[in-house]
Each structure stands twice: as C-alpha cells, then as structure tokens.
XYZ file of C-alpha atoms in Angstrom:
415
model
C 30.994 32.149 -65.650
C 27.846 32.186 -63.564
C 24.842 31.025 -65.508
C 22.448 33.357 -63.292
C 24.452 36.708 -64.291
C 24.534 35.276 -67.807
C 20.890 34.752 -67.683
C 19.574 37.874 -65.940
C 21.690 39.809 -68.218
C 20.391 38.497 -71.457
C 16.684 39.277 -69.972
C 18.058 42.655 -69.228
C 18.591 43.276 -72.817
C 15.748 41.191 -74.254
C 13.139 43.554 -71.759
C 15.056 46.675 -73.276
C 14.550 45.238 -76.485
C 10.831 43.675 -76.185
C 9.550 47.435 -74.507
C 11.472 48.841 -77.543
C 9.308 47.240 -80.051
C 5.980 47.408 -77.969
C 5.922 50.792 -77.879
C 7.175 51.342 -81.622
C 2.725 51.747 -82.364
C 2.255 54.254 -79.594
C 5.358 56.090 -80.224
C 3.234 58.865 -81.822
C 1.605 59.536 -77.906
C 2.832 61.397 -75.187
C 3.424 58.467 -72.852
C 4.447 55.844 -76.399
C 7.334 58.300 -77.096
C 8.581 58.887 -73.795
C 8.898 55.214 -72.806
C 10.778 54.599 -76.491
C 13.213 56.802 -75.532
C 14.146 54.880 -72.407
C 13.380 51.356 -73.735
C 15.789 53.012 -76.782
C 18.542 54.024 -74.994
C 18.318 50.788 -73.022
C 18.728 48.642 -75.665
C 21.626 51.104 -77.354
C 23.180 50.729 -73.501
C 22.755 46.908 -73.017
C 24.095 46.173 -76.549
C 26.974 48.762 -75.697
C 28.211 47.069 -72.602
C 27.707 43.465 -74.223
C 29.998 44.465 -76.748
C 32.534 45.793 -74.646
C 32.184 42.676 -72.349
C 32.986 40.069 -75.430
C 35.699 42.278 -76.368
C 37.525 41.531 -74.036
C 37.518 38.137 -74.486
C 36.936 37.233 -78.523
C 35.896 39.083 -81.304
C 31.813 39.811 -80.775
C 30.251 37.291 -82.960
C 32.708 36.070 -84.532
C 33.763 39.263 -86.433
C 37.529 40.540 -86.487
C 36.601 44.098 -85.798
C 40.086 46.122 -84.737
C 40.725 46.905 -81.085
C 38.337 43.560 -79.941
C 39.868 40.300 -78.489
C 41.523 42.021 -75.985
C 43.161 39.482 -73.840
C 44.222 36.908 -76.362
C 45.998 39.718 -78.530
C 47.823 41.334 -75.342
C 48.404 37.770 -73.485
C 51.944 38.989 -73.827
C 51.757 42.359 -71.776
C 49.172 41.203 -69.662
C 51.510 38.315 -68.302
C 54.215 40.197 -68.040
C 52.114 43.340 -65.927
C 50.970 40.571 -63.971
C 54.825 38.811 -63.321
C 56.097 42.456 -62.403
C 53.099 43.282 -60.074
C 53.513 40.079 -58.613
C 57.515 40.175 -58.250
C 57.710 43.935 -57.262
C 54.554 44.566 -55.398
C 52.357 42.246 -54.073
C 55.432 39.755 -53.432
C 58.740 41.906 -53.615
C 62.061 41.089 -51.687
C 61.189 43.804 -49.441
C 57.646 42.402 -48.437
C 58.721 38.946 -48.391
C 62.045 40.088 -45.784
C 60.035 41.877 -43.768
C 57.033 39.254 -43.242
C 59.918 36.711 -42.869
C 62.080 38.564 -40.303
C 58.570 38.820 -37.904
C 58.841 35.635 -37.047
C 61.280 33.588 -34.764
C 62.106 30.356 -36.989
C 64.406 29.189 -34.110
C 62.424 29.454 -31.359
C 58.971 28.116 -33.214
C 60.743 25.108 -34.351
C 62.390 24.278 -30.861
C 59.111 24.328 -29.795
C 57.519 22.492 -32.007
C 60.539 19.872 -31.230
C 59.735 19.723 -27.741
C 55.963 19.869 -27.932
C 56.544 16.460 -30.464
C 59.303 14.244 -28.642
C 56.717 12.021 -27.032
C 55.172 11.119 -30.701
C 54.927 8.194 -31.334
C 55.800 8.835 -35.041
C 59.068 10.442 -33.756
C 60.154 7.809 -31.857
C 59.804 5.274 -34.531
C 61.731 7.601 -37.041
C 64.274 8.320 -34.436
C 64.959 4.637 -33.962
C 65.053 4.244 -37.937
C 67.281 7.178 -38.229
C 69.771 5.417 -35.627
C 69.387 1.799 -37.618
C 70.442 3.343 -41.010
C 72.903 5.228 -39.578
C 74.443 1.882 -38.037
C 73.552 -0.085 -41.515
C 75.601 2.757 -43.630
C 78.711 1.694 -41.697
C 81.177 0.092 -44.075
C 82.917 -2.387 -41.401
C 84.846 -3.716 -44.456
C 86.607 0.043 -45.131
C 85.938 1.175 -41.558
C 88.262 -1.575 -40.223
C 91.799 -0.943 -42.635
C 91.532 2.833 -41.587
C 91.146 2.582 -37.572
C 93.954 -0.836 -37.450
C 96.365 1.298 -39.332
C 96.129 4.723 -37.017
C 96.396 1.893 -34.190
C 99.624 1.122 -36.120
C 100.355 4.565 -35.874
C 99.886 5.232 -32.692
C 101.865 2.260 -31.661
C 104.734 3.204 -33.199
C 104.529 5.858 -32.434
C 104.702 5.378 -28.312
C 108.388 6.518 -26.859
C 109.588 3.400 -25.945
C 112.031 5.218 -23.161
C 108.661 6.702 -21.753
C 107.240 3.217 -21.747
C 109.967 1.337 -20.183
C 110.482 4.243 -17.515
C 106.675 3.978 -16.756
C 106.706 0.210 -16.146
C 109.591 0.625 -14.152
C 108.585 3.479 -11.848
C 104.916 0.728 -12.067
C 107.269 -2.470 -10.592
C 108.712 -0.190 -8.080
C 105.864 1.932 -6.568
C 103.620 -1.376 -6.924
C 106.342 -3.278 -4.767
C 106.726 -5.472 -7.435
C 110.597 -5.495 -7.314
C 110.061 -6.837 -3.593
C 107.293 -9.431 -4.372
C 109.249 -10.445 -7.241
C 112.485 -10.966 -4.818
C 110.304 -13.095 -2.486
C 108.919 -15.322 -5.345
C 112.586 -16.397 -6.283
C 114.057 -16.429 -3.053
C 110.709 -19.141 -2.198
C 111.394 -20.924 -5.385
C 115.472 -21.340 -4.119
C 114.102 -21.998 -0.809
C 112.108 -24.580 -1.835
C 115.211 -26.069 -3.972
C 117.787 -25.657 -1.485
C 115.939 -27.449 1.538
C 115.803 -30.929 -0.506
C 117.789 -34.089 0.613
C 119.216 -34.139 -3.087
C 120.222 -30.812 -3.431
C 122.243 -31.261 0.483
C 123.696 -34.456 -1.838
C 124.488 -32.396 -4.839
C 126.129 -29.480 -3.249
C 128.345 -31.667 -1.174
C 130.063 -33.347 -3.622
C 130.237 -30.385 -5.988
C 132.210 -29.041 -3.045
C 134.067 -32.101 -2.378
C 135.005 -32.164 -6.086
C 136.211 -29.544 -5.881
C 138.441 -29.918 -2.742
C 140.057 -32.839 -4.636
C 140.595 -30.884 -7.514
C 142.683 -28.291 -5.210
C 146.448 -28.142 -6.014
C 148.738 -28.269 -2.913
C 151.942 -29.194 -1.106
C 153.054 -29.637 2.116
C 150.986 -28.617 5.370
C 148.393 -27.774 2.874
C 147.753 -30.879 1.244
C 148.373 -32.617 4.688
C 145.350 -30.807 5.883
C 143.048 -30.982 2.830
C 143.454 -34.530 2.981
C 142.884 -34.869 6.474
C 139.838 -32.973 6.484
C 138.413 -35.066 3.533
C 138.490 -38.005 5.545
C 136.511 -36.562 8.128
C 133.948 -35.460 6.009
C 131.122 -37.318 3.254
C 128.665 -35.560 0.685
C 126.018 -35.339 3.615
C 127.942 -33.844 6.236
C 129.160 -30.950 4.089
C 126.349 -30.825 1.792
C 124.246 -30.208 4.877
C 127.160 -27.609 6.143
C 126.560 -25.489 2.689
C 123.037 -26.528 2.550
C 122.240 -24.315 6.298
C 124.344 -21.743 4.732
C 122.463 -21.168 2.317
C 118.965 -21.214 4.201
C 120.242 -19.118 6.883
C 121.315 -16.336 3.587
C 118.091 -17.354 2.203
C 115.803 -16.336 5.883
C 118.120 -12.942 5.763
C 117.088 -12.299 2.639
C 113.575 -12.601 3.354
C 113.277 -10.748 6.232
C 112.076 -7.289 5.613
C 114.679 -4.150 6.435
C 117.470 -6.747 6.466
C 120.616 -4.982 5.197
C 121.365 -7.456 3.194
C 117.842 -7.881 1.763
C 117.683 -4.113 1.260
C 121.118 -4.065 -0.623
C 119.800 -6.093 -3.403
C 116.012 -5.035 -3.939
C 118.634 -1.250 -3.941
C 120.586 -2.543 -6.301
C 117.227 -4.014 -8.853
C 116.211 -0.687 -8.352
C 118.733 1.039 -9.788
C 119.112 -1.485 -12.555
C 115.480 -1.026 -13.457
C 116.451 2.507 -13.901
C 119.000 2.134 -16.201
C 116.601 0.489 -18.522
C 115.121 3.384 -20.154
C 118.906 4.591 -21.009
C 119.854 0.853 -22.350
C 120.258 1.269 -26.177
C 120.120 -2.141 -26.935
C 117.104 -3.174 -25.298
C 115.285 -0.022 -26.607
C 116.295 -1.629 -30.337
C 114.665 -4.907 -29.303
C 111.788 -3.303 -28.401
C 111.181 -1.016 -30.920
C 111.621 -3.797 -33.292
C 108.386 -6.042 -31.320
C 106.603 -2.720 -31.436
C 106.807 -3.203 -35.563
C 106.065 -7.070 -35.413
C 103.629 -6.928 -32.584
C 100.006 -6.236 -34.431
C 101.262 -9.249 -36.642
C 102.108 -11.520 -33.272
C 98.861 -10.440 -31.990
C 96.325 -10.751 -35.102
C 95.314 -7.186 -34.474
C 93.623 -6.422 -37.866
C 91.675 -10.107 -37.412
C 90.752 -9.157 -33.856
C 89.469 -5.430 -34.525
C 87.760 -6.616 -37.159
C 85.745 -9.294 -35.042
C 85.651 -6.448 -32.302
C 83.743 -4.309 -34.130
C 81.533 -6.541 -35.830
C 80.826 -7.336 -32.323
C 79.683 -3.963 -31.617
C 77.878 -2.960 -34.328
C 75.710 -6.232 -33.661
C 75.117 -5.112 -29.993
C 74.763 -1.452 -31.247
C 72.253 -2.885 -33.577
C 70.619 -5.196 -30.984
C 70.365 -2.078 -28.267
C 68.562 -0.375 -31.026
C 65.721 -2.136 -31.425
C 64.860 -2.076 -27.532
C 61.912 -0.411 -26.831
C 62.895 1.915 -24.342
C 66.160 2.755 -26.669
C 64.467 6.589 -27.335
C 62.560 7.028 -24.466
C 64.888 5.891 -22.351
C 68.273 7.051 -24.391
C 67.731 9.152 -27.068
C 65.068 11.652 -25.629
C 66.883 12.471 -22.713
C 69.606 13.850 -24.243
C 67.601 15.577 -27.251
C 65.414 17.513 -24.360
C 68.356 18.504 -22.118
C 69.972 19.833 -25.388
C 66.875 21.724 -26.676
C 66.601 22.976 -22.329
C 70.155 24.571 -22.860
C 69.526 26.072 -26.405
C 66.652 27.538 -25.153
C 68.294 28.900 -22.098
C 71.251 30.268 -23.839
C 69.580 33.544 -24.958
C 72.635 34.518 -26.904
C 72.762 31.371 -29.117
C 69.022 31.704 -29.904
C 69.601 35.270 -31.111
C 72.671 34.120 -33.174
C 70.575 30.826 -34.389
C 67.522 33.274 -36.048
C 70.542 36.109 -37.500
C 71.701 32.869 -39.096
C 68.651 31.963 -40.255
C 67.150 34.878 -41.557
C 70.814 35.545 -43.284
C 70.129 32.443 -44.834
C 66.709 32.560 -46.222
C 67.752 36.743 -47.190
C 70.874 34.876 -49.315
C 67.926 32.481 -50.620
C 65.104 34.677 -51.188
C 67.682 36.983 -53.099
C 69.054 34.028 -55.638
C 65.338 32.593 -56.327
C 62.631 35.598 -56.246
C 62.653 35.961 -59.430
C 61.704 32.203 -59.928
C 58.292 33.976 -58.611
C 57.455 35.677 -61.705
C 58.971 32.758 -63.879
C 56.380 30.770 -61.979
C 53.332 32.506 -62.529
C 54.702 32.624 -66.150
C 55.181 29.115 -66.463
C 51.951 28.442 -65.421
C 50.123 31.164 -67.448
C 52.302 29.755 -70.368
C 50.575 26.262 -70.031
C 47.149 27.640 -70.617
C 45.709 27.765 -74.522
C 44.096 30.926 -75.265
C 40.966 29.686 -74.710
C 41.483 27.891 -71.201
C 42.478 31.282 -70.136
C 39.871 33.090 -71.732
C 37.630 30.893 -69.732
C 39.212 30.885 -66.442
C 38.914 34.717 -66.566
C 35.513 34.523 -67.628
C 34.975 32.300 -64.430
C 36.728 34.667 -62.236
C 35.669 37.754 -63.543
C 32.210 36.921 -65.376
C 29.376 37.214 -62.943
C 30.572 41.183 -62.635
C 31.032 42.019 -66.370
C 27.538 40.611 -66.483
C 26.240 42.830 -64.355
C 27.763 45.206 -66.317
C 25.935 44.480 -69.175
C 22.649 44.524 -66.836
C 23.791 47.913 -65.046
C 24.301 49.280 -69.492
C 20.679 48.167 -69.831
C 18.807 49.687 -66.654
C 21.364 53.147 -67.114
C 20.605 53.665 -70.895
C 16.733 53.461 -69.691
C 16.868 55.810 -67.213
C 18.840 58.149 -69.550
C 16.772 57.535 -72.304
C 13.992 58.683 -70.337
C 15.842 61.388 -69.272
C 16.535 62.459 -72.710
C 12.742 61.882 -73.793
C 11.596 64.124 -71.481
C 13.746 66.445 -72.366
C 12.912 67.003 -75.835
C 9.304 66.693 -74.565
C 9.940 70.250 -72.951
C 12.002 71.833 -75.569
C-alpha cells in the first residue's frame, strides 16, 4: 500500500474532523452552522468509506462485526471466480487457439534456424551432439548383432547364382584363356629341359621293352631298339610335344580353340554340379570361423568409430560438413510450400491435442499459487495492488460528504 494515499487520506479525515470541532462554538451563527454541516457530513463520509475500505480486508479495529473481513471469509469464492475468469475468459481454449493458430511455428523456427547456423554456440553444440551420439554406441552389443545378419546374409547367398557369376566372370574376363596360357608356359617350361628329353625317352623305351610280340613284330621292335637311346627318342617325343605345345598357344588354333571350348562348357556345368554345390555350401557355414569374422568386425569398427571420433573434433567438421547439409535441407523445406503447410497443420494439431489435455492446469495454477499465500500475505498483496485507490476512496468519502453537507446546511438554512 502506498504510504502517500495512506497519508493524505488520514489528513482527509483528520481536516473533516479538526473543522468539525472548530466550528462546534460558532455553530449558533449563520456562517458556524453552515460550515458544521459540511465539516459534519465530511467526517460521517470519510469515516464511512474507511470503514468500508478495512472491510474488505479485516474486521475495522479489531471488532468481529457481521458482513466485515470480506476477502479472508470468501477466499474460497473469490479464488474460484478468479480460476473460472481466468480459464474461460481471459485465457479460454478458444482465445488461446486462436492467438496460437496466428502464427506460423514452422516457418518462424526455420528461420530462426537459418538466421543461427553460423553461431558459434551452435556449432559447438552441434559437434557435442555428434560426440555423444558416437560415445552412446555400444561397440560391445553393436558388434554380435551386425556379424550375425553378415551370417545371415552369407548363408543366405544362392550358391548356383554365385558359381554361375564367377563363371560367366572367368569367361568374359578371358580368364579361361589366360589361365590356358599360364599352364601351357609352366609345361613349356618343363618339357624343353635336357632331363625331361631323358625321362620321356626311357619311359617310352620301357615301355617298348615291355611290349609283347612274335614274329615280324618282335623282329622289328628289336631292331628299332637298337637304333635308338633315351636321347634320340626322348628328343623325338620331346619336339612333339613343343610343336602341340606352340599349337596350343597360338591364338584361333583349332586345336587351341577346342579345349578353351571345351573349359567353357565345363565351367558351365558347375552351377548344375550337386556335389560341388554341397562342398560349398558347407565352407559358406565354416567360413566366418576360417576367416575370424566376428574378431575382424569387431577391430573394424572400433577402427571407425575412432576415426569417426577423430573427424569430429576437426574444426571445420560443422562448417565444413554438418552445415552444408542442415542449410540445403532447411533451402528445400522452405521451398516445398506443401510440406510447410502440412508441418504448421501438424503443429497446431499438436499443441490443439495439448492445450486441450492441460488448460485446465491454468486454473489449478493460479490456485496453487493463491493456495500458498496465508490470509494475511494475501490480504497484503491486495492491499499493495489495490490500496493507493481505496485510499482515495476514503479521501473522495471525505471531500463528497463536505460538499453534501454543505449542501444540506444550506438547505435547511432556506427552509
């Protein structure tokens, strides 16, 4: 309460009061009686109003007279008037929803995103956003579940599929061809050695001898074993076999082409052999074990997450990363006139669902908080609010009654 109103309203009265009594001698004169009639009906007035002022508040001094301590005995209804005014006009679902669906949440917040990217404050909590994100992965439970749909997926590859695609690989590639020309080198290089010329004749001499014959036969085995040693038709088998060997590497040769034809179609068959398709379906079951698969994810991604983790802390990591791709997405949400309009339905559907399930945690608000205050704490804040005007109240009784009462004097003066 203001001490001034208090003050000038106390004077008020004590004026009304002091004339009273300084004219009670003269009262008997023209002039003596009219001004006791005002200074009267002053005092009557400024006593009035100061009694209707404390009554709202307490009982006047101190006495329980009915109908006084206004506030204190209807603290009940007055809280409750002042929850429903609150809940139903001042802040009702209506007024709220209608402020509410004014503005453009979507498109204020966009561009308050935009407007803030180059913060300073926003890069650092981007970059600690990205940090916990990479510290709240559980390598430990992360690794079981991504080696066993690797599992999965491994078994679950059509081995047909995969033997026909290799294939089809060795055969477009030229593979077959270069494959051809690696053994035929390695032969090559086998068959043109003094030893092996040694070794293949008397493999065929041995086996001359070992021929079973009579007669004309025999007579000419024999004869043509004496003309011959290991050398001589060693090195007869031994050009044989390079001159079969230079055929076979020479490109379009018949020969050449009959066997890379015949790989060909043997490489084909694969996919259709049932026993080989066992075999490897079986190394398809065994293989994460043969490889250390779980051991090797597991390092692989521990890997990662350190380089993630590393990458992270670089300085240009949001600039440079991040930001671009947070502006190009807020440049096509922004663009995309039918997603913003679908964004702020959402939105307003969502605060609508919200603002229906809480309003009335409005008025249990303001009660709660009117509940917390004694008596007299809100006796006083209402006297602070409200006080300099009932005050003036008291001084408006005061200066009224006079005027009346002068009024009233002059009256009966007349009459």
């Amino acid at each position: 309460m203001k001490k001034e109103a208090k003050y000038i309203a106390t004077v008020s009265l004590g004026v009304m009061g002091a004339g009273f009594l300084a004219t009670l001698p003269v009262s008997s004169t023209i002039w003596g009686g009219f001004l006791q009639g005002g200074f009267e009906a002053g005092v009557v007035g400024g006593l009035a109003d100061w009694f209707a002022v404390s009554a709202l508040f307490r009982h006047p001094l101190g006495i329980p007279i009915p109908h006084t301590a206004l506030l204190p005995k209807n603290r009940d209804k007055i809280t409750k008037a002042l929850v429903s005014t609150v809940e139903n006009e001042l802040l009702s679902k209506e007024t709220i929803r209608a402020r509410l669906q004014q503005i453009r949440f979507l498109e204020r917040g966009l561009a308050i995103a935009e407007t803030n990217l180059d913060n300073a404050a926003v890069h650092k909590g981007l970059t600690t956003l990205a940090k916990q994100a990479l510290s709240a992965i559980d390598l430990e439970k992360l690794t079981p579940l991504i080696a066993e749909e690797m599992h999965k997926a491994l078994q679950d590859v059509d081995t047909g599929k995969l033997v026909r695609a290799l294939a089809d690989t060795v055969i477009q590639g030229g593979y077959d061809g270069k494959t051809f020309d690696f053994v035929i080198d390695k032969v090559e290089a086998w068959a043109i050695k003094a030893e092996t010329r040694d070794q293949l004749g008397a493999m065929a001499l041995k086996a001359f001898e070992g021929l079973q014959s009579n007669g004309f036969m025999a007579f000419a085995v024999n004869a043509f074993l004496g003309m011959v040693n290991e050398e001589k038709i060693g090195g007869i088998i031994q050009n044989f076999v390079l001159s079969y060997i230079e055929q076979m590497r020479t490109k379009n040769h018949p020969r050449r082409e009959s066997v890379l034809s015949f790989i060909r179609s043997e490489l084909k068959k694969l996919e259709r052999n049932p026993k080989l398709l066992a075999e490897l379906d079986s190394l398809k079951s065994k293989l994460p074990d043969m490889l250390d698969l779980d051991e090797k994810l597991a390092g692989l991604l521990e890997r990662l997450k350190t380089k993630a983790e590393n990458f992270v802390d670089q300085p240009d990591f949001v600039p440079g990363y991040v930001l671009p791709i947070v502006r190009k997405m807020l440049r096509s949400i922004q663009e995309n006139a039918d997603m913003i309009e679908r964004g702020e339905h959402f939105i307003q559907d969502q605060i609508a669902a919200y603002l229906e399930q809480n309003h009335s945690k409005i008025g249990q608000l303001v009660k709660e908080n009117l509940d917390k205050l004694t008596n007299e704490k809100l006796t006083q804040l209402m006297e602070d609010k409200l006080g300099p005007d009932l005050q003036w109240i008291r001084v408006n009784g005061a200066i009224c009654g006079f005027i009346i009462g002068l009024g009233l004097a002059g009256l009966k003066m007349l009459f």
